[in-house]
Short mmCIF file of C-alpha atoms in Angstrom, two decimals:
data_model
loop_
_atom_site.label_atom_id
_atom_site.label_comp_id
_atom_site.label_asym_id
_atom_site.label_seq_id
_atom_site.Cartn_x
_atom_site.Cartn_y
_atom_site.Cartn_z
CA UNK A 277 -14.87 -2.72 21.71
CA UNK A 278 -18.48 -1.62 21.18
CA UNK A 279 -20.77 -4.01 19.38
CA UNK A 280 -24.11 -2.20 19.23
CA UNK A 281 -25.91 -2.00 15.93
CA UNK A 282 -28.46 0.29 14.33
CA UNK A 283 -31.23 -0.71 11.98
CA UNK A 284 -31.50 2.24 9.62
CA UNK A 285 -29.48 1.92 6.45
CA UNK A 286 -27.68 5.02 5.17
CA UNK A 287 -28.18 6.10 1.57
CA UNK A 288 -25.03 6.29 -0.51
CA UNK A 289 -24.45 8.57 -3.45
CA UNK A 290 -21.36 7.81 -5.49
CA UNK A 291 -20.21 9.21 -8.79
CA UNK A 292 -20.78 6.22 -11.03
CA UNK A 293 -22.55 4.13 -8.32
CA UNK A 294 -25.53 4.46 -6.03
CA UNK A 295 -25.64 2.12 -3.06
CA UNK A 296 -25.57 1.74 0.69
CA UNK A 297 -22.47 1.76 2.87
CA UNK A 298 -21.04 1.64 6.35
CA UNK A 299 -18.02 2.61 8.43
CA UNK A 300 -15.18 1.05 10.41
CA UNK A 301 -14.15 0.91 14.05
CA UNK A 302 -11.30 1.33 16.48
CA UNK A 303 -10.45 -0.75 19.50
CA UNK A 304 -11.41 -1.35 23.09
CA UNK A 305 -9.67 -0.38 26.31
CA UNK A 306 -5.88 -0.65 26.46
CA UNK A 307 -4.19 -3.87 27.42
CA UNK A 308 -1.74 -4.03 30.33
CA UNK A 309 1.59 -2.56 29.44
CA UNK A 310 4.91 -4.36 29.24
CA UNK A 311 8.48 -3.59 28.35
CA UNK A 312 9.84 -6.50 26.38
CA UNK A 313 9.16 -8.20 23.08
CA UNK A 314 7.53 -11.59 23.39
CA UNK A 315 6.77 -14.63 21.30
CA UNK A 316 3.08 -14.42 20.46
CA UNK A 317 0.05 -16.62 20.79
CA UNK A 318 -1.05 -15.77 17.27
CA UNK A 319 -2.58 -18.56 15.23
CA UNK A 320 -1.77 -18.65 11.52
CA UNK A 321 -3.70 -20.43 8.86
CA UNK A 322 -0.68 -20.91 6.68
CA UNK A 323 2.60 -22.85 7.40
CA UNK A 324 0.15 16.75 25.94
CA UNK A 325 1.41 20.06 24.07
CA UNK A 326 -1.42 22.18 22.57
CA UNK A 327 0.27 22.17 19.16
CA UNK A 328 2.61 19.67 17.50
CA UNK A 329 6.34 19.97 17.96
CA UNK A 330 9.27 18.26 16.31
CA UNK A 331 12.60 17.06 17.57
CA UNK A 332 15.65 19.12 16.69
CA UNK A 333 18.19 16.31 16.79
CA UNK A 334 19.36 14.88 13.45
CA UNK A 335 17.85 11.73 12.01
CA UNK A 336 19.00 9.46 9.21
CA UNK A 337 18.26 10.50 5.65
CA UNK A 338 15.40 8.47 4.22
CA UNK A 339 15.12 7.16 0.67
CA UNK A 340 12.57 8.59 -1.74
CA UNK A 341 9.98 6.46 -3.53
CA UNK A 342 11.15 7.39 -7.01
CA UNK A 343 14.03 6.21 -9.12
CA UNK A 344 15.70 9.59 -9.07
CA UNK A 345 17.66 11.23 -6.29
CA UNK A 346 16.00 14.16 -4.51
CA UNK A 347 17.07 16.60 -1.83
CA UNK A 348 15.58 14.32 0.83
CA UNK A 349 17.92 11.40 0.20
CA UNK A 350 19.03 8.68 -2.21
CA UNK A 351 16.68 6.71 -4.41
CA UNK A 352 14.99 3.61 -3.03
CA UNK A 353 16.18 0.30 -4.47
CA UNK A 354 13.77 -1.59 -6.70
CA UNK A 355 11.59 -3.93 -4.62
CA UNK A 356 12.57 -7.56 -4.55
CA UNK A 357 10.49 -10.53 -3.51
CA UNK A 358 11.90 -12.04 -0.34
CA UNK A 359 10.60 -14.11 2.52
CA UNK A 360 10.44 -12.56 5.96
CA UNK A 361 12.82 -13.74 8.66
CA UNK A 362 11.90 -15.62 11.81
CA UNK A 363 14.35 -13.50 13.81
CA UNK A 364 14.97 -9.78 13.91
CA UNK A 365 14.11 -6.67 15.84
CA UNK A 366 12.20 -3.39 15.89
CA UNK A 367 13.82 -0.45 17.65
CA UNK A 368 12.59 3.12 17.98
CA UNK A 369 15.46 5.38 16.92
CA UNK A 370 13.87 8.65 17.95
CA UNK A 371 10.68 10.68 18.29
CA UNK A 372 10.15 12.93 15.26
CA UNK A 373 7.10 14.93 16.38
CA UNK A 374 4.87 15.33 19.43
CA UNK A 375 1.57 16.91 20.42
CA UNK A 376 -0.50 15.82 17.39
CA UNK A 377 -4.23 15.32 17.92
CA UNK A 378 -4.49 11.64 16.91
CA UNK A 379 -2.23 11.22 13.83
CA UNK A 380 -4.20 8.84 11.62
CA UNK A 381 -3.11 8.81 7.97
CA UNK A 382 0.42 8.79 6.55
CA UNK A 383 1.39 9.25 2.91
CA UNK A 384 4.75 9.93 1.22
CA UNK A 385 5.27 12.76 -1.20
CA UNK A 386 7.59 12.42 -4.21
CA UNK A 387 10.33 14.38 -2.41
CA UNK A 388 10.36 11.90 0.48
CA UNK A 389 8.53 14.08 3.00
CA UNK A 390 5.37 12.66 4.58
CA UNK A 391 1.83 13.98 4.93
CA UNK A 392 0.12 13.32 8.26
CA UNK A 393 -3.62 13.66 8.89
CA UNK A 394 -4.83 14.48 12.42
CA UNK A 395 -8.17 12.84 13.13
CA UNK A 396 -9.67 15.24 15.66
CA UNK A 397 -8.14 18.59 14.65
CA UNK A 398 -8.87 17.96 10.93
CA UNK A 399 -5.40 19.21 10.02
CA UNK A 400 -2.90 17.90 7.52
CA UNK A 401 0.79 18.30 8.34
CA UNK A 402 3.95 17.81 6.33
CA UNK A 403 6.79 16.00 8.06
CA UNK A 404 10.38 16.31 6.86
CA UNK A 405 11.74 13.06 8.27
CA UNK A 406 15.39 13.92 7.66
CA UNK A 407 15.11 17.28 9.43
CA UNK A 408 12.51 16.22 12.03
CA UNK A 409 10.46 19.26 11.05
CA UNK A 410 6.66 19.39 11.05
CA UNK A 411 4.67 22.15 9.33
CA UNK A 412 0.92 22.65 8.96
CA UNK A 413 -0.40 22.34 5.41
CA UNK A 414 -4.02 23.20 6.14
CA UNK A 415 -7.36 22.15 7.63
CA UNK A 416 -9.94 20.04 5.78
CA UNK A 417 -13.37 21.74 5.98
CA UNK A 418 -16.61 19.97 6.87
CA UNK A 419 -15.03 17.20 8.97
CA UNK A 420 -16.83 16.06 12.13
CA UNK A 421 -15.21 14.09 14.96
CA UNK A 422 -17.04 12.09 17.63
CA UNK A 423 -14.13 11.66 20.02
CA UNK A 424 -16.36 12.87 22.88
CA UNK A 425 -18.29 9.60 22.43
CA UNK A 426 -15.03 7.61 22.27
CA UNK A 427 -15.86 7.33 18.59
CA UNK A 428 -13.68 6.82 15.55
CA UNK A 429 -14.89 9.43 13.06
CA UNK A 430 -12.92 12.45 11.84
CA UNK A 431 -10.16 13.10 9.34
CA UNK A 432 -8.90 9.59 8.60
CA UNK A 433 -6.84 8.27 5.67
CA UNK A 434 -4.84 10.31 3.17
CA UNK A 435 -3.14 9.45 -0.10
CA UNK A 436 -0.97 11.33 -2.60
CA UNK A 437 -1.87 11.38 -6.28
CA UNK A 438 0.42 9.22 -8.47
CA UNK A 439 0.61 12.32 -10.70
CA UNK A 440 1.26 14.70 -7.83
CA UNK A 441 4.10 16.50 -9.60
CA UNK A 442 1.57 17.63 -12.21
CA UNK A 443 -1.83 17.79 -10.48
CA UNK A 444 -0.85 18.62 -6.84
CA UNK A 445 -3.76 16.57 -5.49
CA UNK A 446 -4.09 14.97 -2.08
CA UNK A 447 -6.92 12.49 -1.39
CA UNK A 448 -8.65 12.29 1.99
CA UNK A 449 -11.19 10.00 3.67
CA UNK A 450 -13.19 11.88 6.28
CA UNK A 451 -16.39 11.91 8.32
CA UNK A 452 -19.24 14.39 8.28
CA UNK A 453 -22.22 14.46 10.63
CA UNK A 454 -24.03 11.85 8.55
CA UNK A 455 -21.62 9.92 6.35
CA UNK A 456 -18.01 9.22 5.41
CA UNK A 457 -16.58 10.68 2.21
CA UNK A 458 -13.59 10.57 -0.10
CA UNK A 459 -12.38 13.79 -1.71
CA UNK A 460 -9.55 15.11 -3.85
CA UNK A 461 -8.00 18.29 -2.42
CA UNK A 462 -5.68 20.63 -4.36
CA UNK A 463 -2.53 21.70 -2.54
CA UNK A 464 -0.58 24.86 -3.26
CA UNK A 465 2.80 24.56 -1.49
CA UNK A 466 3.62 28.19 -2.38
CA UNK A 467 0.75 29.49 -0.20
CA UNK A 468 1.39 30.43 3.45
CA UNK A 469 1.79 27.52 5.86
CA UNK A 470 -1.56 26.39 7.22
CA UNK A 471 -3.49 27.77 4.23
CA UNK A 472 -2.23 25.59 1.41
CA UNK A 473 -5.29 23.40 0.87
CA UNK A 474 -7.92 24.29 -1.70
CA UNK A 475 -11.59 23.35 -1.81
CA UNK A 476 -12.19 19.57 -1.64
CA UNK A 477 -13.77 17.94 -4.69
CA UNK A 478 -15.95 15.17 -3.26
CA UNK A 479 -15.67 11.89 -5.15
CA UNK A 480 -17.67 9.46 -2.98
CA UNK A 481 -20.42 10.26 -0.47
CA UNK A 482 -22.73 8.14 1.65
CA UNK A 483 -20.17 5.70 3.00
CA UNK A 484 -22.06 4.55 6.12
CA UNK A 485 -21.21 6.35 9.33
CA UNK A 486 -21.61 5.51 13.00
CA UNK A 487 -19.85 6.11 16.30
CA UNK A 488 -17.68 3.07 15.58
CA UNK A 489 -16.62 1.06 12.51
CA UNK A 490 -15.90 3.96 10.14
CA UNK A 491 -13.02 2.34 8.26
CA UNK A 492 -10.92 5.02 6.64
CA UNK A 493 -7.64 3.73 5.23
CA UNK A 494 -6.79 5.16 1.82
CA UNK A 495 -3.90 4.30 -0.54
CA UNK A 496 -3.00 4.09 -4.20
CA UNK A 497 -2.11 0.58 -5.33
CA UNK A 498 0.67 -0.43 -7.72
CA UNK A 499 -1.97 -0.45 -10.47
CA UNK A 500 -2.49 3.31 -10.02
CA UNK A 501 -6.03 3.00 -8.68
CA UNK A 502 -7.25 4.35 -5.34
CA UNK A 503 -8.21 1.83 -2.66
CA UNK A 504 -10.32 2.65 0.41
CA UNK A 505 -11.40 0.56 3.38
CA UNK A 506 -14.82 0.88 4.97
CA UNK A 507 -16.43 -0.57 8.07
CA UNK A 508 -19.96 -1.86 8.44
CA UNK A 509 -20.99 1.02 10.75
CA UNK A 510 -22.12 -1.48 13.41
CA UNK A 511 -24.66 -2.90 10.94
CA UNK A 512 -23.14 -6.35 10.29
CA UNK A 513 -25.55 -7.32 7.50
CA UNK A 514 -24.14 -4.58 5.26
CA UNK A 515 -20.83 -6.44 5.02
CA UNK A 516 -22.52 -9.18 2.97
CA UNK A 517 -24.60 -6.77 0.87
CA UNK A 518 -22.64 -6.30 -2.36
CA UNK A 519 -24.83 -3.28 -3.14
CA UNK A 520 -23.57 -1.50 -0.04
CA UNK A 521 -20.28 0.33 0.42
CA UNK A 522 -20.10 -0.78 4.06
CA UNK A 523 -17.78 -3.53 5.21
CA UNK A 524 -15.79 -3.44 1.97
CA UNK A 525 -12.50 -2.66 0.31
CA UNK A 526 -13.20 -0.25 -2.56
CA UNK A 527 -11.16 0.32 -5.73
CA UNK A 528 -11.71 3.39 -7.87
CA UNK A 529 -10.32 5.79 -10.43
CA UNK A 530 -9.13 9.24 -9.42
CA UNK A 531 -12.59 10.49 -10.44
CA UNK A 532 -14.23 8.21 -7.87
CA UNK A 533 -15.66 5.79 -10.44
CA UNK A 534 -15.38 1.98 -10.40
CA UNK A 535 -11.94 0.97 -11.64
CA UNK A 536 -11.74 -1.27 -14.73
CA UNK A 537 -11.71 -4.93 -13.75
CA UNK A 538 -13.65 -4.53 -10.52
CA UNK A 539 -15.44 -7.86 -9.95
CA UNK A 540 -19.01 -6.54 -9.65
CA UNK A 541 -18.78 -3.51 -11.92
CA UNK A 542 -19.10 -1.23 -8.87
CA UNK A 543 -16.59 0.30 -6.45
CA UNK A 544 -16.51 -2.96 -4.45
CA UNK A 545 -13.25 -4.95 -4.64
CA UNK A 546 -13.85 -7.36 -1.71
CA UNK A 547 -16.61 -7.77 0.86
CA UNK A 548 -17.56 -9.48 4.12
CA UNK A 549 -15.34 -7.17 6.18
CA UNK A 550 -16.11 -5.87 9.65
CA UNK A 551 -13.64 -2.98 9.93
CA UNK A 552 -10.51 -2.99 7.78
CA UNK A 553 -7.93 -0.58 9.23
CA UNK A 554 -4.73 -1.22 7.30
CA UNK A 555 -3.74 -2.03 3.71
CA UNK A 556 -0.35 -2.56 2.06
CA UNK A 557 1.08 -4.26 -1.02
CA UNK A 558 4.05 -6.61 -1.03
CA UNK A 559 6.81 -6.62 -3.67
CA UNK A 560 4.78 -9.00 -5.85
CA UNK A 561 1.79 -6.63 -5.83
CA UNK A 562 -0.35 -8.70 -3.45
CA UNK A 563 -2.73 -6.71 -1.24
CA UNK A 564 -2.75 -7.38 2.50
CA UNK A 565 -5.25 -6.00 5.02
CA UNK A 566 -5.64 -5.89 8.79
CA UNK A 567 -9.13 -6.21 10.22
CA UNK A 568 -10.81 -5.78 13.60
CA UNK A 569 -12.62 -8.86 14.76
CA UNK A 570 -15.42 -8.90 17.30
CA UNK A 571 -14.90 -10.82 20.53
CA UNK A 572 -12.63 -13.61 19.37
CA UNK A 573 -10.29 -13.02 16.43
CA UNK A 574 -8.57 -10.10 14.72
CA UNK A 575 -7.23 -10.88 11.25
CA UNK A 576 -4.52 -10.36 8.67
CA UNK A 577 -6.02 -11.14 5.25
CA UNK A 578 -4.63 -11.61 1.76
CA UNK A 579 -7.13 -9.72 -0.38
CA UNK A 580 -8.31 -11.08 -3.72
CA UNK A 581 -10.92 -9.40 -5.92
CA UNK A 582 -14.51 -10.52 -5.44
CA UNK A 583 -13.76 -12.65 -2.38
CA UNK A 584 -16.04 -12.87 0.66
CA UNK A 585 -14.13 -12.53 3.95
CA UNK A 586 -16.97 -13.88 6.04
CA UNK A 587 -18.27 -11.24 8.43
CA UNK A 588 -20.70 -11.57 10.17
CA UNK A 589 -21.11 -15.30 9.50
CA UNK A 590 -17.49 -16.09 10.36
CA UNK A 591 -14.67 -14.55 12.35
CA UNK A 592 -11.14 -15.86 12.07
CA UNK A 593 -10.18 -19.22 10.64
CA UNK A 594 -13.04 -21.01 8.90
CA UNK A 595 -13.93 -23.92 6.62
CA UNK A 596 -17.20 -22.33 5.51
CA UNK A 597 -17.75 -22.71 1.76
CA UNK A 598 -17.35 -19.50 -0.20
CA UNK A 599 -15.49 -17.67 2.56
CA UNK A 600 -11.80 -16.73 2.50
CA UNK A 601 -10.17 -17.10 5.91
CA UNK A 602 -7.29 -15.09 7.34
CA UNK A 603 -3.59 -15.79 6.91
CA UNK A 604 -3.01 -14.96 10.59
CA UNK A 605 -5.26 -14.22 13.55
CA UNK A 606 -5.01 -12.90 17.11
CA UNK A 607 -7.16 -12.37 20.18
CA UNK A 608 -8.34 -8.74 20.45
CA UNK A 609 -6.67 -8.10 23.86
CA UNK A 610 -3.24 -8.57 22.28
CA UNK A 611 -4.05 -6.86 19.02
CA UNK A 612 -6.96 -4.65 17.83
CA UNK A 613 -5.02 -3.97 14.63
CA UNK A 614 -4.68 -0.69 12.82
CA UNK A 615 -2.28 0.38 10.07
CA UNK A 616 0.17 -1.95 8.35
CA UNK A 617 3.31 -1.58 6.25
CA UNK A 618 5.64 -4.07 4.58
CA UNK A 619 9.42 -4.05 5.07
CA UNK A 620 12.15 -6.71 5.23
CA UNK A 621 9.71 -9.29 3.84
CA UNK A 622 7.28 -8.89 6.74
CA UNK A 623 4.03 -7.14 7.51
CA UNK A 624 4.45 -4.67 10.39
CA UNK A 625 1.10 -4.10 12.06
CA UNK A 626 0.23 -1.49 14.69
CA UNK A 627 -1.95 -2.63 17.58
CA UNK A 628 -4.24 -0.31 19.52
CA UNK A 629 -5.60 -2.23 22.47
CA UNK A 630 -2.56 -4.52 22.30
CA UNK A 631 -0.15 -1.54 22.48
CA UNK A 632 2.53 -3.18 20.37
CA UNK A 633 3.99 -3.56 16.89
CA UNK A 634 3.54 -6.96 15.28
CA UNK A 635 5.87 -8.52 12.73
CA UNK A 636 4.33 -11.17 10.50
CA UNK A 637 7.01 -12.71 8.21
CA UNK A 638 5.59 -13.50 4.78
CA UNK A 639 6.50 -16.20 2.29
CA UNK A 640 4.46 -15.79 -0.85
CA UNK A 641 0.79 -16.02 0.07
CA UNK A 642 1.45 -17.41 3.55
CA UNK A 643 3.61 -16.85 6.58
CA UNK A 644 7.28 -17.75 6.88
CA UNK A 645 7.30 -17.93 10.67
CA UNK A 646 5.10 -17.21 13.67
CA UNK A 647 4.24 -13.54 14.25
CA UNK A 648 6.14 -11.74 16.96
CA UNK A 649 5.42 -8.55 18.91
CA UNK A 650 7.71 -5.64 19.74
CA UNK A 651 7.52 -2.37 21.71
CA UNK A 652 4.95 -3.95 24.01
CA UNK A 653 3.39 -1.26 26.20
CA UNK A 654 6.25 1.20 25.71
CA UNK A 655 4.40 3.85 23.74
CA UNK A 656 0.74 3.05 24.40
CA UNK A 657 -1.72 2.57 21.57
CA UNK A 658 -0.15 2.40 18.09
CA UNK A 659 -2.19 3.58 15.10
CA UNK A 660 -0.37 3.85 11.76
CA UNK A 661 2.76 2.48 10.09
CA UNK A 662 4.52 3.70 6.94
CA UNK A 663 7.62 2.35 5.20
CA UNK A 664 10.08 5.18 4.52
CA UNK A 665 13.16 3.06 3.74
CA UNK A 666 14.18 -0.58 3.29
CA UNK A 667 14.52 -1.00 7.06
CA UNK A 668 12.83 2.16 8.35
CA UNK A 669 9.25 2.78 9.48
CA UNK A 670 7.21 5.64 10.82
CA UNK A 671 4.89 4.58 13.65
CA UNK A 672 2.27 6.84 15.23
CA UNK A 673 0.76 6.65 18.70
CA UNK A 674 -2.99 7.01 19.36
CA UNK A 675 -3.26 7.92 23.03
CA UNK A 676 -5.47 11.01 22.55
CA UNK A 677 -8.22 9.09 20.79
CA UNK A 678 -10.54 8.98 23.81
CA UNK A 679 -9.69 5.44 24.91
CA UNK A 680 -7.21 6.32 27.66
CA UNK A 681 -5.46 9.26 29.30
CA UNK A 682 -2.65 10.58 27.09
CA UNK A 683 0.89 10.97 28.39
CA UNK A 684 3.23 13.92 28.06
CA UNK A 685 4.05 14.53 24.40
CA UNK A 686 1.17 12.47 23.00
CA UNK A 687 0.46 11.85 20.29
CA UNK A 688 3.83 11.16 18.69
CA UNK A 689 5.41 10.08 15.44
CA UNK A 690 8.23 7.58 15.98
CA UNK A 691 11.09 6.56 13.67
CA UNK A 692 11.82 2.83 13.94
CA UNK A 693 14.48 0.54 12.51
CA UNK A 694 13.42 -3.03 11.69
CA UNK A 695 15.33 -6.16 10.70
#
């Protein structure tokens, strides 16, 4: 994983905030592959197609996120608070789509279909999970990738408006030649396939940008506000600068302004991050985040507003005053974490360099049992995870991201059952 830094600070222009910011990073070279799940060494601090294709075989119907039944399947049950199990499994049921140029963001639509952002082609796709059918929605203009430098910029996270049925807005986090941005994009599903996206309305500019550490995860929380993760753009000092957008988790309104209740009156929700790559909320509304470490420890953190998560002064478990340490930690060779999702009372975390899917059973604000890894080495680098049913996940591969030679069919979207 690269660790170079630059000295120039990028200017940030935000609607409702002016400040500096930075970006987040990916992982290092792939770890050796394997074929079996293994008990982990994790330490816890608490007890090639040219265009995408889809599979034609049937797949199980997936629940929708609303309380009403739609054409895509039955309604999801109301979430319940439950502790994760020490035993269980993760099994890939089938491959839903192939040939995508680094699938990065995943977001569910009200009808149960899923939007997929492709980092290096700048395209957004719509995946019908039940039918295993992938269609192109459109291409986001102005996006710049640096995959030729083994970089991590491009079209990154996506999120669906909580009022999508009325406003038809999709939110995207993406890179330009000089910064990272967040924009709201209108979507007209009645337009021809591939030309359904309107002109982006930029909400936040000047999020610091570099070859590595560009952050990029985007999601609406249970409170209805938009959360975004940023990296420190290989400028570690920015993570501790509360006036910078770099090395932070941000929380904002749909207009890109600081959300009510933010601890510093700005977009900043938490700080002291190196490169947060995954966020998810449990049934109790607690926010969890995965974060790339440097040479020693990757992290799973429980995020609380206004807290300092230590980078660059600390990495991993710490007793330093004023710093919040991780709930679980790993060595980068077995992890390099990316997206996370929560199902069956556990965090499911994709690993890039580690080429595996981690399960971290939760019990309140801590862990219920030691983390365990699955799918070790079977599908290469794993990027994003999305819950699409009580025991069903989507998992994407990331083998065309410039870190290794892709295999036939890469990159793929996998359907997995978890217990």
